[in-house]
PDB file of C-alpha atoms and ligand atoms in Angstrom:
ATOM      1  CA  MET A   1     142.693 -19.116-330.654  1.00  0.00           C
ATOM      2  CA  ALA A   2     143.447 -21.890-333.122  1.00  0.00           C
ATOM      3  CA  SER A   3     146.935 -22.467-334.430  1.00  0.00           C
ATOM      4  CA  LEU A   4     147.135 -21.573-338.116  1.00  0.00           C
ATOM      5  CA  ILE A   5     150.838 -22.248-338.713  1.00  0.00           C
ATOM      6  CA  THR A   6     152.642 -25.031-336.870  1.00  0.00           C
ATOM      7  CA  VAL A   7     156.414 -25.283-337.193  1.00  0.00           C
ATOM      8  CA  LYS A   8     157.683 -28.544-335.729  1.00  0.00           C
ATOM      9  CA  ASP A   9     161.309 -29.623-335.251  1.00  0.00           C
ATOM     10  CA  VAL A  10     162.503 -27.912-338.425  1.00  0.00           C
ATOM     11  CA  LEU A  11     166.144 -28.546-339.241  1.00  0.00           C
ATOM     12  CA  LYS A  12     168.005 -27.178-342.243  1.00  0.00           C
ATOM     13  CA  VAL A  13     171.546 -27.878-343.352  1.00  0.00           C
ATOM     14  CA  PHE A  14     172.917 -26.316-346.542  1.00  0.00           C
ATOM     15  CA  ARG A  15     175.721 -27.994-348.415  1.00  0.00           C
ATOM     16  CA  SER A  16     178.130 -25.812-350.306  1.00  0.00           C
ATOM     17  CA  GLY A  17     181.025 -27.774-351.837  1.00  0.00           C
ATOM     18  CA  GLU A  18     182.963 -29.356-348.962  1.00  0.00           C
ATOM     19  CA  LYS A  19     181.203 -27.279-346.353  1.00  0.00           C
ATOM     20  CA  THR A  20     177.941 -27.794-344.538  1.00  0.00           C
ATOM     21  CA  ILE A  21     176.110 -24.894-342.995  1.00  0.00           C
ATOM     22  CA  HIS A  22     173.801 -25.813-340.187  1.00  0.00           C
ATOM     23  CA  ALA A  23     171.230 -23.032-340.604  1.00  0.00           C
ATOM     24  CA  LEU A  24     168.258 -24.088-338.458  1.00  0.00           C
ATOM     25  CA  ASP A  25     168.207 -26.437-335.520  1.00  0.00           C
ATOM     26  CA  GLN A  26     164.975 -28.058-334.315  1.00  0.00           C
ATOM     27  CA  ILE A  27     162.766 -24.995-334.549  1.00  0.00           C
ATOM     28  CA  SER A  28     159.232 -25.399-333.193  1.00  0.00           C
ATOM     29  CA  PHE A  29     156.534 -22.799-332.576  1.00  0.00           C
ATOM     30  CA  GLU A  30     152.934 -22.039-333.433  1.00  0.00           C
ATOM     31  CA  VAL A  31     151.236 -18.995-334.905  1.00  0.00           C
ATOM     32  CA  ASP A  32     147.597 -18.473-333.972  1.00  0.00           C
ATOM     33  CA  GLU A  33     145.094 -17.385-336.563  1.00  0.00           C
ATOM     34  CA  GLY A  34     144.801 -13.599-336.681  1.00  0.00           C
ATOM     35  CA  SER A  35     147.919 -12.979-334.627  1.00  0.00           C
ATOM     36  CA  PHE A  36     150.984 -10.872-335.407  1.00  0.00           C
ATOM     37  CA  VAL A  37     154.206 -12.727-334.729  1.00  0.00           C
ATOM     38  CA  SER A  38     157.724 -11.403-335.320  1.00  0.00           C
ATOM     39  CA  ILE A  39     160.962 -13.339-335.577  1.00  0.00           C
ATOM     40  CA  VAL A  40     164.138 -11.610-334.367  1.00  0.00           C
ATOM     41  CA  GLY A  41     167.661 -12.907-334.372  1.00  0.00           C
ATOM     42  CA  PRO A  42     171.178 -11.959-335.467  1.00  0.00           C
ATOM     43  CA  SER A  43     172.182 -11.797-339.116  1.00  0.00           C
ATOM     44  CA  GLY A  44     172.683 -15.262-340.591  1.00  0.00           C
ATOM     45  CA  CYS A  45     170.644 -17.109-337.946  1.00  0.00           C
ATOM     46  CA  GLY A  46     168.273 -18.496-340.567  1.00  0.00           C
ATOM     47  CA  LYS A  47     165.279 -16.137-340.437  1.00  0.00           C
ATOM     48  CA  SER A  48     164.889 -15.868-344.216  1.00  0.00           C
ATOM     49  CA  THR A  49     165.497 -19.587-344.576  1.00  0.00           C
ATOM     50  CA  LEU A  50     162.744 -20.300-342.059  1.00  0.00           C
ATOM     51  CA  LEU A  51     160.297 -18.026-343.867  1.00  0.00           C
ATOM     52  CA  LYS A  52     161.059 -19.736-347.188  1.00  0.00           C
ATOM     53  CA  ILE A  53     160.499 -23.145-345.606  1.00  0.00           C
ATOM     54  CA  ILE A  54     157.174 -22.015-344.108  1.00  0.00           C
ATOM     55  CA  SER A  55     156.044 -20.656-347.489  1.00  0.00           C
ATOM     56  CA  GLY A  56     156.862 -23.983-349.141  1.00  0.00           C
ATOM     57  CA  LEU A  57     159.512 -22.437-351.424  1.00  0.00           C
ATOM     58  CA  LEU A  58     162.325 -24.397-349.749  1.00  0.00           C
ATOM     59  CA  ALA A  59     162.395 -27.897-348.255  1.00  0.00           C
ATOM     60  CA  SER A  60     163.743 -28.596-344.771  1.00  0.00           C
ATOM     61  CA  ASN A  61     165.960 -31.602-343.994  1.00  0.00           C
ATOM     62  CA  SER A  62     163.593 -32.750-341.298  1.00  0.00           C
ATOM     63  CA  GLY A  63     160.608 -31.501-339.369  1.00  0.00           C
ATOM     64  CA  THR A  64     157.228 -30.356-340.611  1.00  0.00           C
ATOM     65  CA  ILE A  65     155.239 -27.232-341.368  1.00  0.00           C
ATOM     66  CA  ARG A  66     151.475 -27.360-341.148  1.00  0.00           C
ATOM     67  CA  VAL A  67     149.202 -24.562-342.332  1.00  0.00           C
ATOM     68  CA  ASN A  68     145.454 -24.867-341.798  1.00  0.00           C
ATOM     69  CA  ASN A  69     146.184 -28.387-340.612  1.00  0.00           C
ATOM     70  CA  HIS A  70     147.703 -29.438-343.939  1.00  0.00           C
ATOM     71  CA  GLN A  71     151.327 -30.360-344.265  1.00  0.00           C
ATOM     72  CA  VAL A  72     153.190 -27.902-346.515  1.00  0.00           C
ATOM     73  CA  ASP A  73     154.967 -29.728-349.344  1.00  0.00           C
ATOM     74  CA  ARG A  74     154.662 -27.158-352.146  1.00  0.00           C
ATOM     75  CA  PRO A  75     154.508 -23.354-352.390  1.00  0.00           C
ATOM     76  CA  LEU A  76     151.489 -22.055-350.501  1.00  0.00           C
ATOM     77  CA  GLU A  77     148.827 -20.210-352.440  1.00  0.00           C
ATOM     78  CA  ASN A  78     147.040 -18.290-349.717  1.00  0.00           C
ATOM     79  CA  VAL A  79     150.154 -16.347-348.749  1.00  0.00           C
ATOM     80  CA  GLY A  80     151.410 -12.865-349.587  1.00  0.00           C
ATOM     81  CA  MET A  81     155.168 -12.306-349.400  1.00  0.00           C
ATOM     82  CA  VAL A  82     157.010  -9.026-348.880  1.00  0.00           C
ATOM     83  CA  PHE A  83     160.798  -8.887-349.113  1.00  0.00           C
ATOM     84  CA  GLN A  84     163.432  -6.451-347.905  1.00  0.00           C
ATOM     85  CA  SER A  85     163.781  -4.922-351.336  1.00  0.00           C
ATOM     86  CA  PRO A  86     160.483  -4.214-353.072  1.00  0.00           C
ATOM     87  CA  VAL A  87     161.424  -6.189-356.265  1.00  0.00           C
ATOM     88  CA  LEU A  88     159.135  -4.223-358.566  1.00  0.00           C
ATOM     89  CA  LEU A  89     159.162  -4.607-362.343  1.00  0.00           C
ATOM     90  CA  LYS A  90     160.601  -1.332-363.588  1.00  0.00           C
ATOM     91  CA  TRP A  91     158.673  -1.359-366.868  1.00  0.00           C
ATOM     92  CA  ARG A  92     155.331  -1.688-365.091  1.00  0.00           C
ATOM     93  CA  SER A  93     153.333   1.080-363.442  1.00  0.00           C
ATOM     94  CA  VAL A  94     152.276   1.038-359.771  1.00  0.00           C
ATOM     95  CA  LEU A  95     148.944  -0.510-360.712  1.00  0.00           C
ATOM     96  CA  GLY A  96     150.600  -2.953-363.143  1.00  0.00           C
ATOM     97  CA  ASN A  97     152.971  -4.159-360.410  1.00  0.00           C
ATOM     98  CA  ILE A  98     150.170  -4.582-357.877  1.00  0.00           C
ATOM     99  CA  MET A  99     148.130  -6.603-360.382  1.00  0.00           C
ATOM    100  CA  LEU A 100     150.951  -9.092-361.131  1.00  0.00           C
ATOM    101  CA  PRO A 101     149.805 -11.875-358.743  1.00  0.00           C
ATOM    102  CA  VAL A 102     146.286 -11.584-360.178  1.00  0.00           C
ATOM    103  CA  GLU A 103     147.637 -12.122-363.684  1.00  0.00           C
ATOM    104  CA  PHE A 104     149.882 -15.005-362.602  1.00  0.00           C
ATOM    105  CA  ALA A 105     146.988 -16.799-360.935  1.00  0.00           C
ATOM    106  CA  LYS A 106     144.638 -15.898-363.831  1.00  0.00           C
ATOM    107  CA  LEU A 107     142.066 -14.394-361.468  1.00  0.00           C
ATOM    108  CA  ASP A 108     139.199 -12.108-362.410  1.00  0.00           C
ATOM    109  CA  ARG A 109     140.847  -8.848-363.508  1.00  0.00           C
ATOM    110  CA  ASP A 110     137.979  -6.415-363.002  1.00  0.00           C
ATOM    111  CA  ARG A 111     137.165  -7.562-359.494  1.00  0.00           C
ATOM    112  CA  HIS A 112     140.814  -7.405-358.430  1.00  0.00           C
ATOM    113  CA  LEU A 113     141.313  -4.038-360.091  1.00  0.00           C
ATOM    114  CA  GLU A 114     138.796  -2.734-357.598  1.00  0.00           C
ATOM    115  CA  THR A 115     140.708  -4.377-354.728  1.00  0.00           C
ATOM    116  CA  ALA A 116     143.984  -2.924-356.041  1.00  0.00           C
ATOM    117  CA  ARG A 117     142.487   0.570-356.124  1.00  0.00           C
ATOM    118  CA  SER A 118     141.136   0.266-352.606  1.00  0.00           C
ATOM    119  CA  LEU A 119     144.569  -0.900-351.369  1.00  0.00           C
ATOM    120  CA  ILE A 120     146.235   2.024-353.140  1.00  0.00           C
ATOM    121  CA  GLN A 121     143.837   4.263-351.245  1.00  0.00           C
ATOM    122  CA  LEU A 122     144.553   2.431-347.994  1.00  0.00           C
ATOM    123  CA  VAL A 123     148.312   3.065-348.197  1.00  0.00           C
ATOM    124  CA  GLY A 124     147.935   6.633-349.477  1.00  0.00           C
ATOM    125  CA  LEU A 125     149.248   6.109-353.018  1.00  0.00           C
ATOM    126  CA  GLN A 126     146.227   7.533-354.840  1.00  0.00           C
ATOM    127  CA  GLY A 127     147.320   9.663-357.766  1.00  0.00           C
ATOM    128  CA  PHE A 128     150.443   7.517-358.330  1.00  0.00           C
ATOM    129  CA  GLU A 129     148.718   4.578-360.076  1.00  0.00           C
ATOM    130  CA  GLU A 130     150.301   5.207-363.468  1.00  0.00           C
ATOM    131  CA  MET A 131     153.787   6.121-362.233  1.00  0.00           C
ATOM    132  CA  TYR A 132     156.803   3.856-362.630  1.00  0.00           C
ATOM    133  CA  PRO A 133     159.007   2.542-359.792  1.00  0.00           C
ATOM    134  CA  PHE A 134     161.895   4.948-360.571  1.00  0.00           C
ATOM    135  CA  GLU A 135     159.500   7.845-359.937  1.00  0.00           C
ATOM    136  CA  LEU A 136     158.765   6.653-356.368  1.00  0.00           C
ATOM    137  CA  SER A 137     160.626   6.983-353.066  1.00  0.00           C
ATOM    138  CA  GLY A 138     161.822   3.839-351.255  1.00  0.00           C
ATOM    139  CA  GLY A 139     158.900   4.037-348.827  1.00  0.00           C
ATOM    140  CA  MET A 140     156.419   4.373-351.685  1.00  0.00           C
ATOM    141  CA  GLN A 141     157.949   1.386-353.487  1.00  0.00           C
ATOM    142  CA  GLN A 142     157.581  -0.693-350.339  1.00  0.00           C
ATOM    143  CA  ARG A 143     153.932   0.412-350.100  1.00  0.00           C
ATOM    144  CA  VAL A 144     153.424  -0.872-353.658  1.00  0.00           C
ATOM    145  CA  SER A 145     154.997  -4.160-352.647  1.00  0.00           C
ATOM    146  CA  LEU A 146     152.656  -4.331-349.627  1.00  0.00           C
ATOM    147  CA  CYS A 147     149.619  -3.762-351.883  1.00  0.00           C
ATOM    148  CA  ARG A 148     150.886  -6.446-354.275  1.00  0.00           C
ATOM    149  CA  SER A 149     151.102  -8.948-351.410  1.00  0.00           C
ATOM    150  CA  LEU A 150     147.522  -8.160-350.365  1.00  0.00           C
ATOM    151  CA  VAL A 151     145.742  -7.934-353.716  1.00  0.00           C
ATOM    152  CA  THR A 152     144.663 -11.589-353.815  1.00  0.00           C
ATOM    153  CA  ASP A 153     143.421 -11.283-350.196  1.00  0.00           C
ATOM    154  CA  PRO A 154     145.741 -13.966-348.765  1.00  0.00           C
ATOM    155  CA  GLN A 155     145.087 -15.397-345.333  1.00  0.00           C
ATOM    156  CA  ILE A 156     148.753 -15.080-344.320  1.00  0.00           C
ATOM    157  CA  LEU A 157     151.398 -12.408-344.837  1.00  0.00           C
ATOM    158  CA  LEU A 158     155.047 -13.482-344.658  1.00  0.00           C
ATOM    159  CA  MET A 159     157.307 -10.453-344.436  1.00  0.00           C
ATOM    160  CA  ASP A 160     161.098 -10.575-344.558  1.00  0.00           C
ATOM    161  CA  GLU A 161     162.570  -7.320-343.162  1.00  0.00           C
ATOM    162  CA  PRO A 162     160.212  -5.342-345.385  1.00  0.00           C
ATOM    163  CA  PHE A 163     161.113  -1.935-343.964  1.00  0.00           C
ATOM    164  CA  GLY A 164     164.762  -2.620-343.071  1.00  0.00           C
ATOM    165  CA  ALA A 165     166.207  -0.401-345.794  1.00  0.00           C
ATOM    166  CA  LEU A 166     164.087   2.625-344.887  1.00  0.00           C
ATOM    167  CA  ASP A 167     164.879   5.546-342.599  1.00  0.00           C
ATOM    168  CA  ALA A 168     163.500   5.341-339.056  1.00  0.00           C
ATOM    169  CA  MET A 169     160.636   7.794-339.586  1.00  0.00           C
ATOM    170  CA  THR A 170     159.346   6.102-342.730  1.00  0.00           C
ATOM    171  CA  ARG A 171     159.654   2.739-341.010  1.00  0.00           C
ATOM    172  CA  ASP A 172     157.551   3.933-338.056  1.00  0.00           C
ATOM    173  CA  GLU A 173     154.960   5.219-340.496  1.00  0.00           C
ATOM    174  CA  LEU A 174     154.805   1.954-342.429  1.00  0.00           C
ATOM    175  CA  ASP A 175     154.722  -0.100-339.212  1.00  0.00           C
ATOM    176  CA  LEU A 176     151.617   1.839-338.165  1.00  0.00           C
ATOM    177  CA  GLU A 177     150.062   1.365-341.592  1.00  0.00           C
ATOM    178  CA  LEU A 178     150.764  -2.332-341.497  1.00  0.00           C
ATOM    179  CA  LEU A 179     149.085  -2.634-338.084  1.00  0.00           C
ATOM    180  CA  ARG A 180     146.062  -0.785-339.394  1.00  0.00           C
ATOM    181  CA  ILE A 181     145.815  -3.124-342.397  1.00  0.00           C
ATOM    182  CA  TRP A 182     146.333  -6.183-340.200  1.00  0.00           C
ATOM    183  CA  GLU A 183     143.539  -5.092-337.855  1.00  0.00           C
ATOM    184  CA  GLU A 184     141.174  -4.063-340.632  1.00  0.00           C
ATOM    185  CA  ARG A 185     141.701  -7.053-342.929  1.00  0.00           C
ATOM    186  CA  LYS A 186     142.163  -9.739-340.245  1.00  0.00           C
ATOM    187  CA  LYS A 187     145.398 -11.241-341.540  1.00  0.00           C
ATOM    188  CA  THR A 188     147.856 -13.511-339.811  1.00  0.00           C
ATOM    189  CA  VAL A 189     151.331 -11.980-340.068  1.00  0.00           C
ATOM    190  CA  LEU A 190     154.755 -13.533-339.631  1.00  0.00           C
ATOM    191  CA  PHE A 191     157.289 -10.710-339.720  1.00  0.00           C
ATOM    192  CA  VAL A 192     161.079 -11.037-339.776  1.00  0.00           C
ATOM    193  CA  THR A 193     163.225  -8.187-338.495  1.00  0.00           C
ATOM    194  CA  HIS A 194     166.480  -7.702-336.642  1.00  0.00           C
ATOM    195  CA  ASN A 195     165.105  -4.558-335.072  1.00  0.00           C
ATOM    196  CA  ILE A 196     164.026  -5.518-331.534  1.00  0.00           C
ATOM    197  CA  GLN A 197     161.967  -2.362-331.015  1.00  0.00           C
ATOM    198  CA  GLU A 198     160.052  -2.916-334.229  1.00  0.00           C
ATOM    199  CA  ALA A 199     159.325  -6.530-333.262  1.00  0.00           C
ATOM    200  CA  VAL A 200     157.969  -5.530-329.829  1.00  0.00           C
ATOM    201  CA  PHE A 201     155.976  -2.632-331.233  1.00  0.00           C
ATOM    202  CA  LEU A 202     154.167  -4.727-333.832  1.00  0.00           C
ATOM    203  CA  SER A 203     153.676  -8.088-332.248  1.00  0.00           C
ATOM    204  CA  ASP A 204     151.521 -10.281-330.067  1.00  0.00           C
ATOM    205  CA  TYR A 205     154.490 -12.636-329.792  1.00  0.00           C
ATOM    206  CA  VAL A 206     158.187 -12.293-330.578  1.00  0.00           C
ATOM    207  CA  VAL A 207     160.073 -15.442-331.519  1.00  0.00           C
ATOM    208  CA  VAL A 208     163.700 -14.908-330.461  1.00  0.00           C
ATOM    209  CA  MET A 209     166.343 -16.930-332.298  1.00  0.00           C
ATOM    210  CA  SER A 210     169.980 -17.573-331.442  1.00  0.00           C
ATOM    211  CA  ALA A 211     172.892 -17.058-333.810  1.00  0.00           C
ATOM    212  CA  ARG A 212     173.614 -19.886-336.262  1.00  0.00           C
ATOM    213  CA  PRO A 213     172.582 -22.615-336.029  1.00  0.00           C
ATOM    214  CA  GLY A 214     169.291 -20.810-335.465  1.00  0.00           C
ATOM    215  CA  ARG A 215     167.589 -22.167-332.375  1.00  0.00           C
ATOM    216  CA  LEU A 216     164.469 -20.924-330.704  1.00  0.00           C
ATOM    217  CA  LEU A 217     165.410 -19.113-327.514  1.00  0.00           C
ATOM    218  CA  LYS A 218     161.920 -17.983-326.562  1.00  0.00           C
ATOM    219  CA  LYS A 219     158.474 -17.126-327.827  1.00  0.00           C
ATOM    220  CA  LEU A 220     157.737 -14.033-325.792  1.00  0.00           C
ATOM    221  CA  ARG A 221     154.188 -12.705-325.360  1.00  0.00           C
ATOM    222  CA  ILE A 222     153.917  -8.920-325.737  1.00  0.00           C
ATOM    223  CA  ASP A 223     151.143  -7.668-323.529  1.00  0.00           C
ATOM    224  CA  LEU A 224     150.956  -4.057-324.714  1.00  0.00           C
ATOM    225  CA  VAL A 225     147.434  -2.786-325.396  1.00  0.00           C
ATOM    226  CA  ARG A 226     146.166  -2.269-328.916  1.00  0.00           C
ATOM    227  CA  PRO A 227     145.984  -0.173-330.946  1.00  0.00           C
ATOM    228  CA  ARG A 228     149.684   0.491-330.520  1.00  0.00           C
ATOM    229  CA  THR A 229     150.861   4.098-330.626  1.00  0.00           C
ATOM    230  CA  LEU A 230     154.310   5.604-331.091  1.00  0.00           C
ATOM    231  CA  GLU A 231     154.082   7.053-327.548  1.00  0.00           C
ATOM    232  CA  MET A 232     154.320   3.475-326.253  1.00  0.00           C
ATOM    233  CA  LEU A 233     157.911   3.318-327.516  1.00  0.00           C
ATOM    234  CA  SER A 234     158.961   5.386-324.513  1.00  0.00           C
ATOM    235  CA  SER A 235     156.935   3.490-321.884  1.00  0.00           C
ATOM    236  CA  SER A 236     158.711   1.463-319.216  1.00  0.00           C
ATOM    237  CA  GLN A 237     156.803  -1.715-320.148  1.00  0.00           C
ATOM    238  CA  PHE A 238     158.061  -1.372-323.734  1.00  0.00           C
ATOM    239  CA  GLY A 239     161.599  -0.817-322.488  1.00  0.00           C
ATOM    240  CA  GLU A 240     161.416  -3.941-320.334  1.00  0.00           C
ATOM    241  CA  TYR A 241     160.455  -6.109-323.311  1.00  0.00           C
ATOM    242  CA  THR A 242     163.273  -4.788-325.494  1.00  0.00           C
ATOM    243  CA  LEU A 243     165.789  -5.205-322.669  1.00  0.00           C
ATOM    244  CA  GLN A 244     164.629  -8.761-322.052  1.00  0.00           C
ATOM    245  CA  ILE A 245     165.069  -9.687-325.730  1.00  0.00           C
ATOM    246  CA  ARG A 246     168.432  -7.934-325.974  1.00  0.00           C
ATOM    247  CA  GLY A 247     169.555  -9.847-322.880  1.00  0.00           C
ATOM    248  CA  MET A 248     168.568 -13.191-324.438  1.00  0.00           C
ATOM    249  CA  LEU A 249     170.427 -12.387-327.660  1.00  0.00           C
ATOM    250  CA  THR A 250     173.535 -11.206-325.833  1.00  0.00           C
ATOM    251  CA  SER A 251     173.830 -14.265-323.601  1.00  0.00           C
ATOM    252  CA  ALA A 252     173.186 -16.592-326.555  1.00  0.00           C
ATOM    253  CA  SER A 253     175.920 -14.907-328.606  1.00  0.00           C
ATOM    254  CA  LYS A 254     178.508 -15.917-325.984  1.00  0.00           C
ATOM    255  CA  ILE A 255     178.115 -19.558-327.067  1.00  0.00           C
ATOM    256  CA  PRO A 256     180.832 -20.336-329.666  1.00  0.00           C
ATOM    257  CA  ASP A 257     179.630 -20.826-333.261  1.00  0.00           C
ATOM    258  CA  ALA A 258     179.828 -24.514-334.109  1.00  0.00           C
ATOM    259  CA  ALA A 259     177.530 -24.268-337.082  1.00  0.00           C
ATOM    260  CA  ILE A 260     180.010 -24.495-339.938  1.00  0.00           C
ATOM    261  CA  GLY A 261     181.210 -28.025-340.331  1.00  0.00           C
ATOM    262  CA  SER A 262     182.905 -30.031-342.999  1.00  0.00           C
ATOM    263  CA  THR A 263     181.412 -32.904-344.929  1.00  0.00           C
ATOM    264  CA  THR A 264     184.727 -34.748-344.795  1.00  0.00           C
TER     265      THR A 264
HETATM  266  N1  ATP B 301     170.879 -21.264-350.702  1.00  0.00           N
HETATM  267  C1  ATP B 301     171.819 -21.318-349.738  1.00  0.00           C
HETATM  268  N2  ATP B 301     172.912 -22.098-349.886  1.00  0.00           N
HETATM  269  C2  ATP B 301     173.850 -22.203-348.915  1.00  0.00           C
HETATM  270  N3  ATP B 301     173.776 -21.557-347.746  1.00  0.00           N
HETATM  271  C3  ATP B 301     172.720 -20.764-347.539  1.00  0.00           C
HETATM  272  C4  ATP B 301     171.687 -20.600-348.516  1.00  0.00           C
HETATM  273  N4  ATP B 301     170.743 -19.760-348.008  1.00  0.00           N
HETATM  274  C5  ATP B 301     171.185 -19.404-346.787  1.00  0.00           C
HETATM  275  N5  ATP B 301     172.354 -20.010-346.496  1.00  0.00           N
HETATM  276  C6  ATP B 301     173.104 -19.902-345.228  1.00  0.00           C
HETATM  277  O1  ATP B 301     172.217 -20.161-344.167  1.00  0.00           O
HETATM  278  C7  ATP B 301     172.445 -19.267-343.098  1.00  0.00           C
HETATM  279  C8  ATP B 301     171.160 -18.536-342.770  1.00  0.00           C
HETATM  280  O2  ATP B 301     170.838 -17.639-343.831  1.00  0.00           O
HETATM  281  P1  ATP B 301     169.568 -16.702-343.819  1.00  0.00           P
HETATM  282  O3  ATP B 301     169.587 -15.901-345.071  1.00  0.00           O
HETATM  283  O4  ATP B 301     168.376 -17.525-343.553  1.00  0.00           O
HETATM  284  O5  ATP B 301     169.857 -15.775-342.542  1.00  0.00           O
HETATM  285  P2  ATP B 301     169.073 -14.513-341.982  1.00  0.00           P
HETATM  286  O6  ATP B 301     168.808 -14.763-340.538  1.00  0.00           O
HETATM  287  O7  ATP B 301     167.920 -14.217-342.849  1.00  0.00           O
HETATM  288  O8  ATP B 301     170.161 -13.349-342.087  1.00  0.00           O
HETATM  289  P3  ATP B 301     169.966 -11.768-342.366  1.00  0.00           P
HETATM  290  O9  ATP B 301     169.449 -11.173-341.092  1.00  0.00           O
HETATM  291  O10 ATP B 301     171.361 -11.280-342.662  1.00  0.00           O
HETATM  292  O11 ATP B 301     169.030 -11.606-343.523  1.00  0.00           O
HETATM  293  C9  ATP B 301     173.578 -18.356-343.535  1.00  0.00           C
HETATM  294  O12 ATP B 301     174.771 -18.819-342.963  1.00  0.00           O
HETATM  295  C10 ATP B 301     173.630 -18.499-345.048  1.00  0.00           C
HETATM  296  O13 ATP B 301     174.963 -18.414-345.495  1.00  0.00           O
HETATM  297 MG1   MG B 302     167.403 -12.612-344.099  1.00  0.00          MG
END
């Protein structure tokens, strides 16, 4: 498979007054077209920062991102983003929220209205099109946010802990839905989570990062058959992957944190 996203030697240092925060240290990995890759790592290791750099929303200090063989130096257009909180506009209906990217990009409304309706169907929100965010559960709001990220049919989905705030059962349900959409619509997904089980369950590869400064510990191939089922969560092969990742994170956390420096 061809590499769609190439992250090469990415380094990011934030400056905040007198302090410097070394967020990412020489991160390199590739994401093949059509694959599902998760990034796991402890809180503050730079996962969100990395996703923002890949999307072109934030510049790195050094290193490069290439998508479709073009260097990223501005916000990408063929990308859908989903964040931890659904960030819906409260004065817009479900359909109105899903159609936002279409309006921003001034795309054909009628054609995309059809896409929006088929996505609503796909995530089981039919009948809720005219409701407002406050009338929806957390899981339903996140489904709306998923539809919004897909309505312009982007090649890539960048997801930052999209289901982290949900209860375990709803998260399992949405994980399965996401896999179905990924398989059906042939997307490339880069998915951030700090839930090791979720990362293994969803992914072809799991990128494991150390605590700050975020370094790449391993890109681990997950050889579980597809389609994935919830029964796999209790298989020994699944357990071995999660143990392996937990082991990497535990040994890396024993290295003292030297990431916060001073500019003086
Ligand atoms: N705009 C910013 N200015 C200064 N420091 C920042 C900024 N954004 C992030 N940081 C710092 O960079 C580090 C990495 O932050 P980031 O949000 O990428 O971590 P994360 O891995 O996504 O954490 P979490 O799992 O808690 O979401 C943190 O120490 C944070 O304080
Ligand atoms: Mg984050």
